[in-house]
Amino acid sequence: MNGIHMKGGFLWGAASAAYQIEGAFDEDGKGWSIWDKFVRIPGKTFKGTNGNIAVDHYHRWKEDIALMAEMGLKAYRFSISWPRVLPEGSGVPNEKGIAFYSNIIDECLKNGITPMITLYHWDLPQALQDRYGGWESRQCADDFAAYAKLMFERFGDRVKHWITINEQNIFTKFGYVTAWHPPGKFNEKALWLQANHNVNLGHAKAVLAFHDIVPDGKIGVSFAYGPGYAFDCDPANVMACQDYNELENYWWLDVYCYGDYPKAGEAYYRKQGIMPDVSDEDRALLKAASKQLDFLGFNYYHSNVSEANPVDGATEFGHMNNSGEKGSDDVTGVPGLYKNPPNPYLRTTDWDWAIDPVGLTYACRVLTSRYHLPLVISENGLGAFDTLEDGRVHDSYRIGYLREHIEAIETAQEQGCNILAYCVWSFTDLLSWLNGYQKRYGLVYVDREEEEGGSLKRYKKDSFYWYRQVIQSNGSVL
Ligand code: BGP
């Protein structure tokens, strides 16, 4: 099949996150993260799975990067575990932790792989949660900025692509509204908005520090973007979609790119009495940082449908399919505003996520028109059950998913979007935060189940060989 030609220098990548791959949760001086504690609370994760060992990347990083090199990967997006490099969250760095990432960077560069670092992929040092409530305190923004500066100073000579925060919309809401993530607080909406504002300040401070330390580098964010479609042309549903986009997407994107909260969102939260304190100084800071953002990164898995939702309608607290039992997801929403029913036109994964490649073109188009920034697709992939047969995994379903989504970025590129990179989630199989090890995303299979004890051996899936050819042909063979 004839595929696409991406621009020269296009970064064909794959991604991971520290907690989901590293393991070695208390080795070589690493401090605990909030996830190390949270997974130990019974009932919080699928079958009690945790990242104590994960896929043991901490000890197998060389083998993993050799596989990346064999694939011809152009970029590897990974995250730094903040408590591995600063066990107390601030203060004295852990040189062994820093050496671990330094070695990974060198090994990538040696193999022609561009390293792309995410500073925060959810594993806040537990020490900061204990000290002052983590992101609930404005101090956390300063500590995050100090940690970011330390990383820019240590790695900025070699790493030119940086992402401050991964999916702020997910970890703040799950941490303070649904209690699905640490710190596991339920329906604390005022606290959620305040913590979220503090993350914005941390992001802004890091961005503002960046270019002085890494003058030839680029910095952006990774947002979990689920573009909203109105259920139909009933004005009530179109308005619900507007509310959805404003409160679930632009609430973050406008801050990153304009340095401002969307007006209708602010009005809504003010009316509810939960709009956080935003000083003039904060606004100036956010504005200044927005002008320094080099690219807008987003993770795309699916679009969402929006439909009007009565005041006694669907809530945020519906059941989420964490088991792979198709059809077990509840419709969720914000009472009085919108709810997100399934899209009757789309297929879904076993975890009830809509499969919508057109939505990726749509996402690129919306972001380009609204923000005029280069885009990085920092995650995209298919979570599925895989079976290892005679050392191979025949994941034609994953190849099909990736092919359609890569075609969708070509369309977006043809239509004027400037796309710098595309990262498959994920390079190896890894721990899915709430779904255990059975929801697999990797191009490389790892022998482990929910229970500890697998061999942790790596096997190349069919998608590994397929993506290698996509990269070699710069997208023309799909
Ligand atoms: C994103 C996260 C990733 C990853 C991915 C897949 O939200 O940035 O860390 O987990 O989604 O999600 P899940 O593992 O829930 O299927």
XYZ file of C-alpha atoms and ligand atoms in Angstrom:
494
model
C 0.000 0.000 0.000
C 1.282 3.434 -0.851
C 1.554 5.672 2.109
C 2.774 9.098 2.876
C 5.828 11.243 2.796
C 6.370 13.208 5.932
C 8.640 16.238 5.834
C 12.390 15.628 6.021
C 13.587 15.277 9.595
C 10.196 14.053 10.763
C 10.614 12.335 14.113
C 9.136 8.848 13.963
C 9.069 7.970 17.619
C 7.766 5.814 20.406
C 7.051 6.715 24.015
C 7.082 5.464 27.573
C 6.816 6.789 31.134
C 9.111 6.102 34.067
C 6.636 4.523 36.476
C 5.202 2.298 33.777
C 8.503 0.732 32.692
C 11.363 1.212 35.128
C 10.620 -0.843 38.226
C 13.493 -0.564 40.758
C 11.074 1.523 42.789
C 13.366 1.815 45.780
C 16.769 1.121 44.289
C 19.908 3.256 44.210
C 18.538 5.995 46.423
C 15.209 6.596 44.667
C 12.514 8.165 46.835
C 8.903 6.985 46.766
C 6.494 8.626 44.376
C 2.795 9.138 45.074
C 2.143 6.149 42.794
C 4.395 3.880 44.874
C 2.080 4.589 47.787
C -1.236 4.687 45.942
C -0.905 1.260 44.281
C -0.641 -0.266 47.740
C -4.176 0.794 48.631
C -6.388 -2.262 48.012
C -8.787 -1.918 45.084
C -7.120 1.044 43.415
C -5.508 -0.756 40.449
C -6.493 -3.758 38.340
C -5.718 -6.865 40.407
C -3.515 -4.729 42.639
C -0.853 -4.307 39.935
C 2.047 -1.997 40.646
C 5.287 -0.708 39.159
C 7.666 -2.286 41.701
C 9.305 -4.203 38.872
C 7.207 -2.974 35.938
C 9.056 -4.237 32.846
C 12.424 -3.841 34.551
C 13.681 -1.178 32.172
C 15.923 0.105 34.974
C 18.066 -2.985 34.473
C 17.324 -3.663 30.797
C 17.571 -0.169 29.296
C 20.515 -1.116 27.101
C 18.663 -4.056 25.611
C 15.584 -1.861 25.066
C 17.558 0.867 23.303
C 19.273 -1.794 21.161
C 15.789 -2.821 20.027
C 14.947 0.818 19.263
C 18.105 1.058 17.193
C 17.233 -2.139 15.367
C 13.857 -0.631 14.551
C 15.498 2.562 13.296
C 13.504 4.719 15.701
C 14.187 8.437 15.207
C 12.905 9.673 18.565
C 12.326 8.183 21.987
C 10.053 10.013 24.379
C 10.589 8.954 27.996
C 9.959 10.545 31.355
C 12.205 11.244 34.284
C 11.069 10.031 37.653
C 11.324 13.156 39.809
C 11.865 11.154 43.042
C 14.617 9.125 41.379
C 16.684 12.261 40.790
C 15.447 14.231 43.833
C 14.328 11.701 46.447
C 12.986 14.434 48.736
C 11.459 16.376 45.848
C 13.890 19.233 46.399
C 17.375 19.618 47.823
C 20.176 17.165 47.282
C 20.130 15.332 43.934
C 20.602 11.588 43.776
C 23.577 11.231 41.455
C 22.869 7.566 40.774
C 19.416 8.474 39.490
C 20.847 11.226 37.315
C 23.455 8.814 35.931
C 20.684 6.381 34.930
C 19.037 8.963 32.656
C 22.354 10.310 31.460
C 23.293 6.822 30.233
C 19.965 6.458 28.452
C 20.476 9.782 26.692
C 24.004 8.860 25.585
C 22.903 5.454 24.371
C 20.060 7.003 22.351
C 22.362 9.555 20.761
C 24.949 6.895 19.965
C 22.234 5.125 17.997
C 20.893 8.173 16.174
C 17.754 8.368 18.339
C 16.614 11.850 19.387
C 15.760 11.808 23.105
C 12.590 13.654 24.094
C 12.165 14.121 27.827
C 8.903 14.439 29.748
C 9.610 16.063 33.104
C 6.393 15.069 34.810
C 4.499 11.917 33.945
C 2.516 11.758 37.189
C 5.029 10.343 39.699
C 5.269 13.249 42.125
C 7.702 12.678 45.005
C 5.688 11.374 47.970
C 7.880 13.591 50.152
C 6.216 16.672 48.642
C 2.740 15.232 49.070
C 3.559 14.648 52.732
C 5.316 17.996 53.219
C 2.670 20.346 51.870
C -0.001 18.424 49.949
C 1.914 18.278 46.669
C 0.265 20.320 43.915
C -2.242 21.715 46.421
C 0.491 24.109 47.473
C 1.960 26.847 45.317
C 5.341 25.761 46.685
C 5.091 22.739 44.407
C 5.274 25.011 41.357
C 8.598 26.389 42.629
C 9.932 22.955 43.459
C 8.907 21.705 40.036
C 10.669 24.631 38.374
C 13.833 23.970 40.414
C 13.720 20.285 39.423
C 13.173 21.270 35.769
C 16.152 23.647 35.866
C 18.348 20.932 37.329
C 17.377 18.624 34.476
C 17.918 21.345 31.835
C 21.366 21.992 33.323
C 22.375 18.349 33.477
C 20.914 17.160 30.172
C 20.281 20.267 28.058
C 23.644 19.937 26.300
C 22.402 16.683 24.762
C 18.595 16.825 24.918
C 16.861 19.446 22.764
C 13.220 18.320 22.988
C 11.422 18.767 26.298
C 7.891 18.291 27.550
C 6.956 19.817 30.890
C 3.778 18.049 31.957
C 1.952 14.957 30.716
C -1.850 15.040 30.604
C -2.529 17.613 33.268
C -6.240 17.283 32.543
C -6.161 13.591 33.457
C -4.012 13.473 36.568
C -5.595 16.486 38.250
C -9.166 15.370 37.620
C -8.474 11.758 38.542
C -6.496 12.895 41.590
C -9.127 15.272 43.026
C -12.498 14.504 41.452
C -12.880 10.778 40.793
C -10.143 9.598 43.201
C -8.834 7.166 40.563
C -5.297 8.549 40.815
C -3.222 9.762 43.750
C -3.727 11.617 45.985
C -7.118 9.892 45.662
C -9.394 12.734 46.805
C -13.053 12.477 45.916
C -15.190 15.302 44.509
C -12.863 18.011 45.838
C -13.515 20.360 42.975
C -12.190 23.569 44.493
C -9.002 21.774 45.491
C -8.790 20.265 42.017
C -8.923 23.671 40.344
C -6.404 25.120 42.776
C -3.979 22.205 42.335
C -4.461 22.497 38.597
C -3.665 26.195 38.723
C -0.499 25.428 40.652
C 0.524 22.934 37.958
C 0.012 25.714 35.401
C 2.346 27.930 37.401
C 4.960 25.171 37.633
C 4.741 24.572 33.896
C 5.056 28.306 33.188
C 8.044 28.753 35.469
C 9.825 25.806 33.851
C 9.128 27.118 30.346
C 10.415 30.574 31.301
C 13.643 29.110 32.685
C 14.253 26.871 29.690
C 15.605 28.934 26.817
C 18.360 30.594 28.844
C 19.728 27.198 29.800
C 19.034 25.369 26.514
C 19.047 28.147 23.904
C 18.845 25.742 20.966
C 16.122 23.570 22.527
C 12.377 23.274 22.087
C 9.844 22.980 24.886
C 6.174 22.034 24.918
C 3.534 20.059 26.848
C 1.589 16.825 26.318
C -2.133 17.256 26.635
C -4.676 14.407 26.538
C -6.802 15.708 23.722
C -10.177 14.157 23.030
C -11.805 16.543 20.554
C -15.558 16.918 21.053
C -18.214 16.179 18.430
C -21.786 17.348 18.965
C -24.149 14.345 19.092
C -26.239 16.001 16.357
C -27.325 19.479 15.205
C -29.836 19.995 18.014
C -28.608 23.379 19.310
C -28.736 22.000 22.868
C -26.204 19.324 21.876
C -24.063 21.773 19.939
C -23.952 23.998 23.026
C -23.144 20.970 25.191
C -20.214 20.313 22.868
C -19.057 23.901 23.221
C -19.152 23.505 27.016
C -17.310 20.211 26.785
C -14.525 21.703 24.695
C -14.262 24.764 26.881
C -14.127 22.853 30.179
C -12.349 19.664 29.127
C -9.917 20.932 26.498
C -9.446 24.700 26.275
C -9.333 24.983 30.053
C -5.745 23.734 29.674
C -4.842 24.389 26.063
C -5.703 28.098 26.235
C -3.528 28.480 29.323
C -0.547 26.832 27.633
C -0.949 28.680 24.350
C -2.623 31.999 25.268
C -1.732 32.261 28.947
C -5.399 32.702 29.774
C -8.334 30.620 31.027
C -11.305 30.494 28.644
C -13.919 33.074 29.609
C -16.983 30.822 29.756
C -15.054 28.327 31.871
C -14.018 31.011 34.324
C -17.590 32.315 34.494
C -18.898 28.812 35.162
C -16.440 28.054 37.971
C -16.909 31.500 39.474
C -20.651 30.948 39.603
C -19.999 27.703 41.429
C -17.697 29.537 43.821
C -14.718 27.323 43.012
C -12.602 29.434 40.666
C -9.093 29.401 42.159
C -7.172 32.515 43.155
C -5.463 33.813 40.061
C -3.471 36.965 40.786
C -2.413 39.535 38.205
C 1.098 38.282 38.716
C -0.016 34.731 37.897
C -1.719 35.936 34.757
C 1.404 37.780 33.642
C 3.478 34.674 34.277
C 1.146 32.422 32.287
C 1.037 34.949 29.452
C 4.830 35.251 29.301
C 5.259 31.454 29.266
C 2.678 31.008 26.515
C 4.833 33.168 24.255
C 7.816 30.895 24.840
C 6.092 27.615 24.006
C 7.802 26.040 20.989
C 5.318 23.288 20.210
C 2.037 21.888 21.350
C 2.213 18.190 22.187
C -0.895 16.090 22.558
C -1.761 12.477 23.177
C -4.530 11.231 20.957
C -6.466 8.053 21.596
C -10.064 8.907 20.719
C -12.621 11.622 20.098
C -15.646 12.190 22.348
C -19.317 12.803 21.662
C -21.137 15.536 23.591
C -24.821 15.605 24.313
C -26.914 17.815 26.583
C -27.086 16.437 30.109
C -29.902 17.277 32.573
C -29.028 18.424 36.100
C -29.903 14.986 37.404
C -28.087 13.274 34.538
C -24.764 11.469 34.125
C -21.977 12.374 36.555
C -18.184 12.160 36.466
C -18.300 9.145 38.711
C -19.535 6.417 36.364
C -17.778 3.069 36.130
C -14.663 3.012 33.960
C -13.808 -0.123 31.999
C -10.469 -1.215 33.480
C -10.880 -4.899 32.742
C -11.167 -5.100 28.964
C -14.765 -6.330 29.230
C -16.239 -4.582 26.237
C -19.350 -2.545 26.969
C -18.717 -2.101 30.692
C -17.984 1.643 30.511
C -20.652 3.984 31.896
C -21.616 7.223 30.175
C -20.112 10.063 32.218
C -20.607 13.804 32.140
C -21.121 17.010 34.047
C -24.708 17.386 35.270
C -26.467 20.351 33.687
C -23.851 20.666 30.928
C -22.819 17.643 28.875
C -22.413 13.910 28.836
C -20.286 11.743 26.560
C -22.286 8.841 25.075
C -20.676 6.344 22.669
C -20.350 7.343 19.017
C -22.692 5.118 16.962
C -20.468 5.527 13.887
C -17.272 4.194 15.417
C -15.745 0.859 16.406
C -14.338 0.572 19.910
C -11.450 -1.212 21.615
C -12.009 -3.842 24.297
C -11.632 -1.018 26.806
C -14.464 0.915 25.106
C -12.279 3.597 23.567
C -13.618 4.806 20.206
C -11.333 4.145 17.233
C -11.365 7.328 15.199
C -8.465 8.145 12.886
C -10.416 11.024 11.323
C -10.518 12.503 14.811
C -6.733 12.772 14.696
C -6.833 14.852 11.511
C -9.621 16.882 13.101
C -7.547 17.361 16.270
C -4.525 18.591 14.300
C -6.715 20.972 12.345
C -8.430 22.454 15.415
C -5.147 22.944 17.262
C -3.440 24.467 14.246
C -6.256 26.935 13.566
C -6.629 27.868 17.192
C -2.995 28.083 18.320
C -0.754 28.314 15.247
C 1.949 26.153 16.827
C 3.920 23.194 15.494
C 2.422 19.946 16.793
C 3.939 16.884 18.399
C 1.731 13.815 18.609
C 3.330 12.602 21.780
C 1.223 9.433 22.162
C -1.058 7.350 19.972
C -1.626 3.624 20.096
C -3.924 0.681 20.651
C -4.390 -1.051 23.982
C -5.278 -4.693 23.275
C -4.973 -8.262 24.517
C -1.993 -9.854 22.747
C -1.019 -13.510 22.502
C 2.512 -14.778 22.234
C 2.683 -17.745 19.837
C 6.020 -19.391 19.076
C 7.877 -16.256 20.001
C 5.762 -13.967 17.779
C 2.777 -11.706 18.317
C 0.594 -11.320 15.245
C -0.923 -7.950 16.084
C -2.458 -7.064 12.732
C -5.166 -5.125 14.657
C -2.469 -2.801 16.055
C -0.860 -2.364 12.642
C -4.290 -1.479 11.213
C -4.876 1.083 13.944
C -1.468 2.709 13.550
C -1.679 2.730 9.746
C -5.002 4.588 9.787
C -3.734 7.110 12.308
C -0.515 7.751 10.396
C -2.584 8.305 7.251
C -4.607 10.780 9.274
C -1.506 12.817 10.075
C -0.533 12.875 6.451
C -3.935 14.347 5.658
C -3.432 16.934 8.386
C 0.003 17.766 7.006
C -1.414 18.198 3.506
C -4.034 20.488 4.976
C -1.446 22.813 6.430
C -0.631 21.441 9.885
C 3.026 21.500 10.887
C 3.666 18.172 12.606
C 7.136 17.591 14.029
C 6.854 14.147 15.559
C 4.647 11.116 16.050
C 5.213 8.808 19.015
C 3.612 5.398 19.179
C 2.453 4.513 22.650
C 4.339 2.460 23.590
C 7.743 1.057 22.681
C 7.631 -2.011 24.926
C 4.606 -3.357 26.711
C 4.293 -1.714 30.098
C 2.092 -1.166 33.113
C -1.182 0.531 32.248
C -1.827 2.694 35.337
C -5.250 1.299 36.194
C -5.516 -1.628 33.777
C -2.593 -3.810 34.774
C -0.285 -5.508 32.284
C -2.938 -7.176 30.140
C -3.842 -3.977 28.272
C -0.839 -4.031 25.989
C 0.307 -1.206 23.730
C 3.892 -2.133 22.860
C 5.650 -2.758 19.571
C 7.731 -5.122 21.693
C 6.036 -7.784 23.813
C 7.236 -8.289 27.367
C 6.625 -11.597 29.090
C 4.884 -10.614 32.272
C 1.383 -10.876 33.698
C -0.416 -9.019 36.461
C 1.376 -11.263 38.954
C 5.147 -10.936 39.326
C 7.189 -13.818 37.990
C 7.237 -13.661 34.154
C 10.628 -13.971 32.458
C 10.439 -10.276 31.362
C 11.913 -11.431 28.077
C 11.319 -9.138 25.061
C 9.751 -10.357 21.786
C 9.331 -8.276 18.638
C 5.683 -8.101 17.572
C 4.625 -7.960 13.915
C 3.993 -4.250 14.499
C 7.695 -3.844 15.318
C 8.700 -4.983 11.832
C 5.884 -2.996 10.251
C 6.833 0.271 12.008
C 10.481 -0.280 11.086
C 9.470 -0.228 7.426
C 7.297 2.855 7.935
C 10.278 4.666 9.413
C 12.712 3.462 6.751
C 10.414 4.697 3.988
C 9.574 7.943 5.858
C 5.940 6.898 5.808
C 5.637 5.952 2.169
C 5.220 2.232 2.881
C 2.330 1.737 5.243
C -2.133 8.224 28.587
C -0.930 8.234 29.473
C -0.045 7.062 29.309
C -0.742 5.766 29.009
C -1.833 5.923 27.972
C -2.717 4.736 27.790
O -3.201 8.757 29.282
O -0.149 9.388 29.245
O 0.774 7.018 30.436
O -1.075 5.066 30.107
O -2.652 7.022 28.243
O -3.687 4.723 28.785
P -4.127 3.439 29.558
O -2.861 2.861 30.079
O -5.050 3.914 30.618
O -4.792 2.583 28.563
